[in-house]
Coordinates of C-alpha atoms and ligand atoms in Angstrom, one line a residue:
M153 CA 9.7 -7.6 18.5
T154 CA 9.8 -5.3 21.5
P155 CA 6.9 -5.9 23.9
G156 CA 4.5 -2.9 24.0
W157 CA 5.5 -1.8 20.5
I158 CA 2.0 -2.7 19.3
T159 CA -0.6 -1.3 21.7
E160 CA -4.3 -0.8 22.1
D161 CA -3.7 2.0 24.6
V162 CA -4.5 5.4 23.2
A163 CA -2.7 7.2 26.0
V164 CA 0.5 5.3 25.2
A165 CA 0.2 6.2 21.5
A166 CA -0.5 9.8 22.3
A167 CA 2.6 10.0 24.6
A168 CA 4.7 8.5 21.8
L169 CA 3.5 11.2 19.4
R170 CA 4.2 14.0 21.9
A171 CA 7.7 12.7 22.4
G172 CA 8.4 13.0 18.7
G173 CA 7.7 9.4 17.8
L174 CA 5.6 8.0 14.9
V175 CA 2.3 6.2 15.5
A176 CA 0.5 4.0 13.0
F177 CA -3.2 4.3 13.8
P178 CA -6.5 3.0 12.4
T179 CA -9.0 5.3 10.6
E180 CA -12.2 4.2 9.0
T181 CA -10.4 4.1 5.6
V182 CA -6.9 2.6 6.1
Y183 CA -4.1 2.8 8.7
G184 CA -2.1 6.0 8.7
L185 CA 1.5 6.6 9.9
G186 CA 1.3 9.7 12.0
A187 CA 3.5 12.4 13.5
L188 CA 2.5 15.7 15.1
A189 CA 1.8 17.9 12.2
D190 CA 4.1 20.7 13.3
D191 CA 7.0 18.4 14.4
E192 CA 9.2 18.8 11.3
E193 CA 11.7 16.2 12.4
A194 CA 9.1 13.6 13.1
V195 CA 7.3 14.3 9.8
A196 CA 10.6 13.9 8.0
R197 CA 10.9 10.5 9.5
I198 CA 7.6 9.5 8.0
F199 CA 9.0 10.1 4.5
T200 CA 12.1 8.1 5.3
A201 CA 10.1 5.2 6.8
K202 CA 7.8 5.0 3.7
G203 CA 10.5 5.7 1.2
R204 CA 8.3 8.5 -0.1
P205 CA 9.5 11.4 -2.1
R206 CA 9.6 14.6 0.0
A207 CA 7.6 16.7 -2.3
H208 CA 4.5 14.5 -1.8
P209 CA 2.3 16.3 0.7
V210 CA 0.7 14.5 3.7
I211 CA -2.8 14.8 5.0
V212 CA -3.3 16.5 8.4
H213 CA -5.9 14.7 10.6
V214 CA -7.9 16.8 13.0
A215 CA -10.3 15.7 15.9
A216 CA -13.1 18.0 14.9
A217 CA -14.2 20.3 12.1
D218 CA -12.9 23.5 13.8
G219 CA -9.4 22.0 13.4
L220 CA -9.6 23.1 9.8
D221 CA -9.0 26.8 10.6
R222 CA -5.8 26.0 12.5
Y223 CA -4.3 24.8 9.2
A224 CA -6.2 26.5 6.5
E225 CA -7.2 30.0 5.5
Q226 CA -9.5 31.5 2.8
V227 CA -11.6 28.3 2.9
P228 CA -14.3 28.7 0.2
D229 CA -17.9 28.5 1.5
Y230 CA -18.7 25.4 -0.6
A231 CA -15.8 23.6 1.2
R232 CA -17.2 24.6 4.6
R233 CA -20.6 23.2 3.6
L234 CA -18.9 20.1 2.3
V235 CA -17.0 19.3 5.5
E236 CA -20.0 20.2 7.7
R237 CA -21.9 17.3 6.1
A238 CA -19.0 14.9 5.4
W239 CA -17.0 15.1 8.7
P240 CA -16.2 13.1 10.6
G241 CA -15.8 10.8 7.6
P242 CA -13.7 9.5 4.7
L243 CA -13.2 12.9 3.0
T244 CA -10.1 15.0 2.7
V245 CA -10.2 18.6 1.5
V246 CA -7.2 20.3 -0.1
V247 CA -7.4 24.0 0.9
P248 CA -5.1 27.1 1.0
R249 CA -2.6 26.6 3.9
H250 CA -2.2 28.9 6.8
P251 CA 1.4 30.0 6.5
G252 CA 3.8 28.8 9.2
V253 CA 1.9 25.6 10.0
A254 CA 2.4 22.0 8.9
T255 CA 5.2 23.1 6.6
A256 CA 6.9 19.8 6.3
A257 CA 3.6 17.9 6.0
A258 CA 2.6 20.1 3.1
G259 CA 5.8 19.2 1.3
G260 CA 6.4 22.9 0.7
A261 CA 3.0 23.4 -1.1
A262 CA 0.8 26.5 -0.4
T263 CA -2.1 24.1 0.2
V264 CA -2.8 21.6 2.9
G265 CA -5.0 18.4 2.9
V266 CA -7.1 18.1 6.0
R267 CA -9.3 15.3 7.2
C268 CA -11.4 14.5 10.3
P269 CA -11.7 10.7 10.5
A270 CA -14.7 8.9 11.7
H271 CA -13.0 6.1 13.7
P272 CA -13.4 6.0 17.5
V273 CA -9.7 5.2 18.0
A274 CA -8.5 7.9 15.6
H275 CA -10.8 10.3 17.3
A276 CA -9.6 9.4 20.8
L277 CA -5.9 9.7 19.7
L278 CA -6.4 13.1 18.0
T279 CA -8.3 14.4 21.0
A280 CA -5.6 13.1 23.4
V281 CA -2.8 14.8 21.5
G282 CA -4.8 18.0 21.1
S283 CA -3.0 18.8 17.8
G284 CA -3.3 17.8 14.1
V285 CA -1.6 14.6 13.1
A286 CA 0.1 14.4 9.7
A287 CA -0.4 10.9 8.3
P288 CA 0.0 9.2 5.0
S289 CA -1.2 5.6 4.6
A290 CA 1.1 3.3 6.6
N291 CA 2.6 1.4 3.7
R292 CA 5.9 1.5 1.8
F293 CA 5.7 4.0 -1.1
G294 CA 3.7 2.6 -4.0
R295 CA 2.4 -0.4 -2.1
V296 CA -1.1 -1.5 -1.0
S297 CA -2.4 0.4 2.0
P298 CA -2.7 -1.5 5.3
T299 CA -6.2 -2.2 6.8
T300 CA -5.0 -4.0 9.9
A301 CA -2.2 -3.5 12.5
A302 CA -0.6 -6.7 11.2
H303 CA -0.4 -5.3 7.7
V304 CA 1.3 -2.2 9.1
V305 CA 3.9 -4.4 10.8
A306 CA 4.4 -6.4 7.6
E307 CA 5.0 -3.1 5.7
L308 CA 7.0 -1.0 8.1
G309 CA 8.0 -3.3 11.0
T310 CA 11.7 -3.1 10.1
R311 CA 11.6 0.6 9.3
L312 CA 10.1 1.9 12.6
D313 CA 12.0 2.4 15.9
P314 CA 10.5 0.0 18.4
H315 CA 11.6 2.2 21.3
R316 CA 10.1 5.5 20.1
D317 CA 7.3 4.5 17.6
R318 CA 4.1 2.6 18.2
V319 CA 1.4 0.7 16.2
L320 CA -2.0 1.4 17.7
D321 CA -4.2 -1.6 17.0
G322 CA -7.8 -0.8 16.5
G323 CA -8.9 -3.8 14.4
A324 CA -9.7 -3.9 10.7
C325 CA -10.7 -0.7 8.9
P326 CA -14.4 -0.6 8.0
V327 CA -14.2 1.3 4.7
G328 CA -11.0 -0.3 3.4
V329 CA -10.0 2.2 0.7
E330 CA -8.4 5.7 1.1
S331 CA -10.5 8.8 1.6
T332 CA -12.0 10.8 -1.2
I333 CA -9.8 13.8 -1.9
V334 CA -11.4 17.0 -3.0
D335 CA -9.4 20.0 -4.2
C336 CA -11.2 23.1 -2.8
C337 CA -8.8 25.8 -3.8
G338 CA -10.7 27.0 -6.9
E339 CA -14.2 28.1 -7.7
R340 CA -15.5 24.6 -7.9
P341 CA -14.5 21.4 -6.1
I342 CA -12.3 18.9 -8.0
I343 CA -12.3 15.3 -7.1
V344 CA -8.6 14.3 -7.0
R345 CA -9.0 10.8 -5.6
S346 CA -12.2 8.7 -5.4
G347 CA -13.4 7.0 -2.2
R348 CA -16.4 6.1 -0.2
V349 CA -17.7 9.7 -0.5
T350 CA -19.0 9.8 -4.0
Q351 CA -19.1 12.6 -6.6
R352 CA -22.8 12.8 -6.0
D353 CA -22.3 13.2 -2.3
V354 CA -19.7 16.0 -2.9
E355 CA -22.0 17.9 -5.2
E356 CA -25.0 17.6 -3.0
W357 CA -23.1 18.5 0.2
A358 CA -21.0 21.3 -1.3
G359 CA -24.0 22.7 -3.2
V360 CA -22.1 23.2 -6.4
P361 CA -21.2 20.9 -9.3
T362 CA -17.6 19.5 -9.4
A363 CA -15.2 20.6 -12.1
A364 CA -14.3 17.8 -14.4
T365 CA -10.5 17.7 -14.5
G366 CA -8.0 17.7 -11.7
P367 CA -4.8 19.7 -11.7
A368 CA -1.8 18.0 -13.3
S369 CA -0.2 16.5 -10.2
A370 CA 2.4 13.9 -9.3
A371 CA 0.8 13.1 -5.9
P372 CA 1.2 9.4 -5.2
G373 CA -2.5 8.6 -5.1
T374 CA -2.8 10.0 -8.6
L375 CA 0.1 8.1 -10.2
A376 CA -1.0 5.5 -12.7
A377 CA 1.1 2.9 -11.1
H378 CA 0.2 2.7 -7.4
Y379 CA -1.5 0.4 -4.8
A380 CA 0.3 -2.6 -6.2
P381 CA 0.9 -6.0 -4.7
S382 CA 3.8 -8.2 -6.0
A383 CA 1.5 -10.5 -7.8
Q384 CA 0.4 -9.5 -11.3
V385 CA -3.2 -8.0 -11.2
S386 CA -5.3 -8.7 -14.3
I387 CA -8.7 -7.1 -14.6
C388 CA -11.3 -9.2 -16.3
D389 CA -13.3 -6.8 -18.4
E390 CA -15.8 -7.4 -21.2
G391 CA -13.1 -8.3 -23.6
E392 CA -12.1 -11.8 -22.5
P393 CA -14.1 -14.6 -20.8
L394 CA -13.0 -15.1 -17.2
L395 CA -12.1 -18.8 -17.8
D396 CA -9.7 -17.8 -20.6
L397 CA -8.0 -15.1 -18.6
V398 CA -7.5 -17.5 -15.7
K399 CA -6.1 -20.1 -18.0
R400 CA -3.7 -17.6 -19.6
E401 CA -2.6 -16.2 -16.2
S402 CA -2.0 -19.8 -14.9
L403 CA 1.0 -20.0 -17.2
R404 CA 2.8 -17.6 -14.8
G405 CA 2.1 -19.8 -11.7
P406 CA -0.7 -20.0 -9.0
V407 CA -3.7 -17.7 -9.7
G408 CA -6.0 -16.0 -7.2
L409 CA -9.5 -14.7 -8.0
I410 CA -11.3 -11.7 -6.5
A411 CA -14.8 -11.4 -7.8
P412 CA -18.3 -10.5 -6.6
A413 CA -20.2 -13.3 -4.8
D414 CA -22.5 -13.8 -7.9
V415 CA -19.5 -14.8 -10.0
A416 CA -18.9 -18.6 -9.7
D417 CA -15.5 -20.1 -8.8
V418 CA -13.3 -20.9 -11.7
P419 CA -11.2 -24.1 -12.0
G420 CA -7.5 -23.3 -11.7
A421 CA -7.9 -20.2 -9.5
E422 CA -8.0 -20.0 -5.8
R423 CA -10.9 -17.7 -4.6
L424 CA -9.5 -14.9 -2.4
A425 CA -12.7 -13.0 -1.9
A426 CA -16.4 -13.1 -2.8
P427 CA -17.8 -9.8 -1.7
R428 CA -21.6 -9.4 -1.7
D429 CA -21.6 -5.7 -2.6
E430 CA -19.3 -2.8 -3.4
D431 CA -18.9 -1.8 0.3
E432 CA -17.7 -5.3 1.2
Y433 CA -15.5 -5.3 -1.9
A434 CA -13.7 -2.2 -0.7
Q435 CA -13.4 -3.7 2.8
V436 CA -11.7 -6.9 1.7
L437 CA -9.8 -5.6 -1.4
Y438 CA -6.4 -4.8 0.1
A439 CA -6.3 -7.7 2.5
S440 CA -7.1 -10.0 -0.4
L441 CA -4.2 -8.6 -2.5
R442 CA -1.9 -9.1 0.5
A443 CA -3.2 -12.7 0.9
A444 CA -2.2 -13.4 -2.7
D445 CA 1.4 -12.2 -2.0
D446 CA 1.5 -14.1 1.2
A447 CA 0.5 -17.3 -0.6
G448 CA 3.1 -16.7 -3.3
M449 CA 0.6 -16.3 -6.1
A450 CA 2.0 -15.1 -9.4
S451 CA -1.3 -13.5 -10.5
V452 CA -4.6 -12.2 -9.2
V453 CA -7.5 -12.1 -11.6
V454 CA -10.2 -9.6 -10.6
V455 CA -13.8 -9.1 -11.6
P456 CA -14.5 -5.5 -10.6
P457 CA -17.6 -4.4 -8.8
P458 CA -20.2 -2.2 -10.6
P459 CA -19.2 1.5 -10.7
H460 CA -21.7 2.5 -7.9
G461 CA -20.9 4.1 -4.6
V462 CA -17.4 3.0 -3.4
G463 CA -17.3 0.7 -6.4
V464 CA -15.9 3.7 -8.4
A465 CA -12.9 3.9 -6.0
V466 CA -12.4 0.1 -6.0
R467 CA -12.2 0.1 -9.8
D468 CA -9.8 3.0 -9.7
R469 CA -7.5 1.2 -7.3
L470 CA -7.7 -2.0 -9.3
T471 CA -6.6 -0.2 -12.5
R472 CA -3.7 1.4 -10.7
A473 CA -2.7 -2.0 -9.1
E474 CA -2.8 -3.6 -12.6
H475 CA -0.5 -0.8 -13.9
G476 CA 1.7 -1.0 -10.9
S477 CA 2.2 -4.7 -11.0
R478 CA 3.1 -4.5 -14.7
S479 CA 5.6 -1.7 -14.3
A480 CA 9.3 -2.5 -13.7
T481 CA 9.6 0.5 -11.2
N482 CA 7.0 -1.0 -8.9
G483 CA 7.8 -0.4 -5.3
Ligands
LIG782 O1 -7.8 7.7 3.8 C1 -6.8 8.4 3.8 O2 -6.8 9.5 3.1 C2 -5.5 7.9 4.5 C3 -5.8 7.9 6.0 C4 -4.6 7.5 6.7 O3 -6.2 9.2 6.3 N1 -4.4 8.6 4.1 C5 -3.8 8.6 2.9 O4 -2.7 9.4 2.8 O5 -4.3 7.9 2.0 P1 -1.7 9.2 1.6 O6 -0.6 10.2 1.9 O7 -1.3 7.8 1.3 O8 -2.5 9.8 0.4 C6 -2.9 11.2 0.4 C7 -2.9 11.8 -0.9 C8 -1.6 11.8 -1.6 O9 -1.8 11.5 -3.0 C9 -1.1 13.2 -1.4 O10 -0.2 13.6 -2.4 C10 -2.4 14.0 -1.5 O11 -3.3 13.1 -0.8 N2 -2.3 15.3 -0.8 C11 -2.2 15.5 0.5 N3 -2.1 16.8 0.7 C12 -2.2 17.4 -0.5 C13 -2.1 18.8 -1.0 N4 -1.9 19.8 -0.1 N5 -2.3 19.0 -2.3 C14 -2.5 18.0 -3.1 N6 -2.5 16.7 -2.8 C15 -2.4 16.4 -1.5
LIG783 MG1 -1.0 6.2 0.4

């Protein structure tokens, strides 16, 4: 590995972006793989590095709320109220795009996803470059999002250019699951992806009720099979006792267990995490799934958190991970 490829120096990372390089950087949710939003060539390299289909749009990250108007137009009043309360924070709004900006990041769409992250390192980087940064999560397409710099290297280390690109190390991400995405193109907000900002937050802050159904979309975060480790994920729901599920999964090989702290250990399963509440569950979820793969586990049995707060998003990701690890096209 080239010395200096991984850096804690925001100025070094900002210089790499300005020179057309890619920079993986921490946000409060997960690590993103960034390029200057209007550098079409650099944005194209993001898609190549991730192995992501070109038509899937990428979120543009801005340093402050006024960055929204650089990329968006005809932003509904409720969306303005929403970002005023939620930013900086783990919320992305999809709004009508200003023509001529962030074309490659938008994947040709007439809309753009914009987010102002609440992470000091992300904020410093965005301020230093003085421009929006297009960034999907810094994982290979379909895989679990990275929540540490080491995870980024494990995902993309061989796919980045050590001379041009950088990994900006800002420690572990405090939220741990991706931002809530709210489509703000219509009369009412539509929650497209759940996250730490809940439906109740969105409705309270926007001052209008959300519409129930999202637009039919093939965006990666909305595919049934996504966020998957190599190990088979099996959710323990009301149907089958935990002990029986572990026994059954043991037939495949070593089994890991992710369950809230009040769930006792189970013979035959190695405990990967025992989070005390849904926030901690979100924080440790992706690292635990990675740990299962690193340990060569065949299966991870999970007892989901209750559907409160970010627990809704954790349950959503677990369901997708279960689908993803079952599907032959995983990856
Ligand atoms: O927390 C996050 O949102 C992280 C950090 C790095 O900011 N980013 C992230 O990006 O999760 P990504 O690309 O992995 O997921 C963003 C999702 C994708 O499903 C993408 O299709 C959708 O947002 N998206 C982005 N722009 C959109 C648009 N204009 N219209 C519809 N969906 C959009
Ligand atoms: Mg992603």
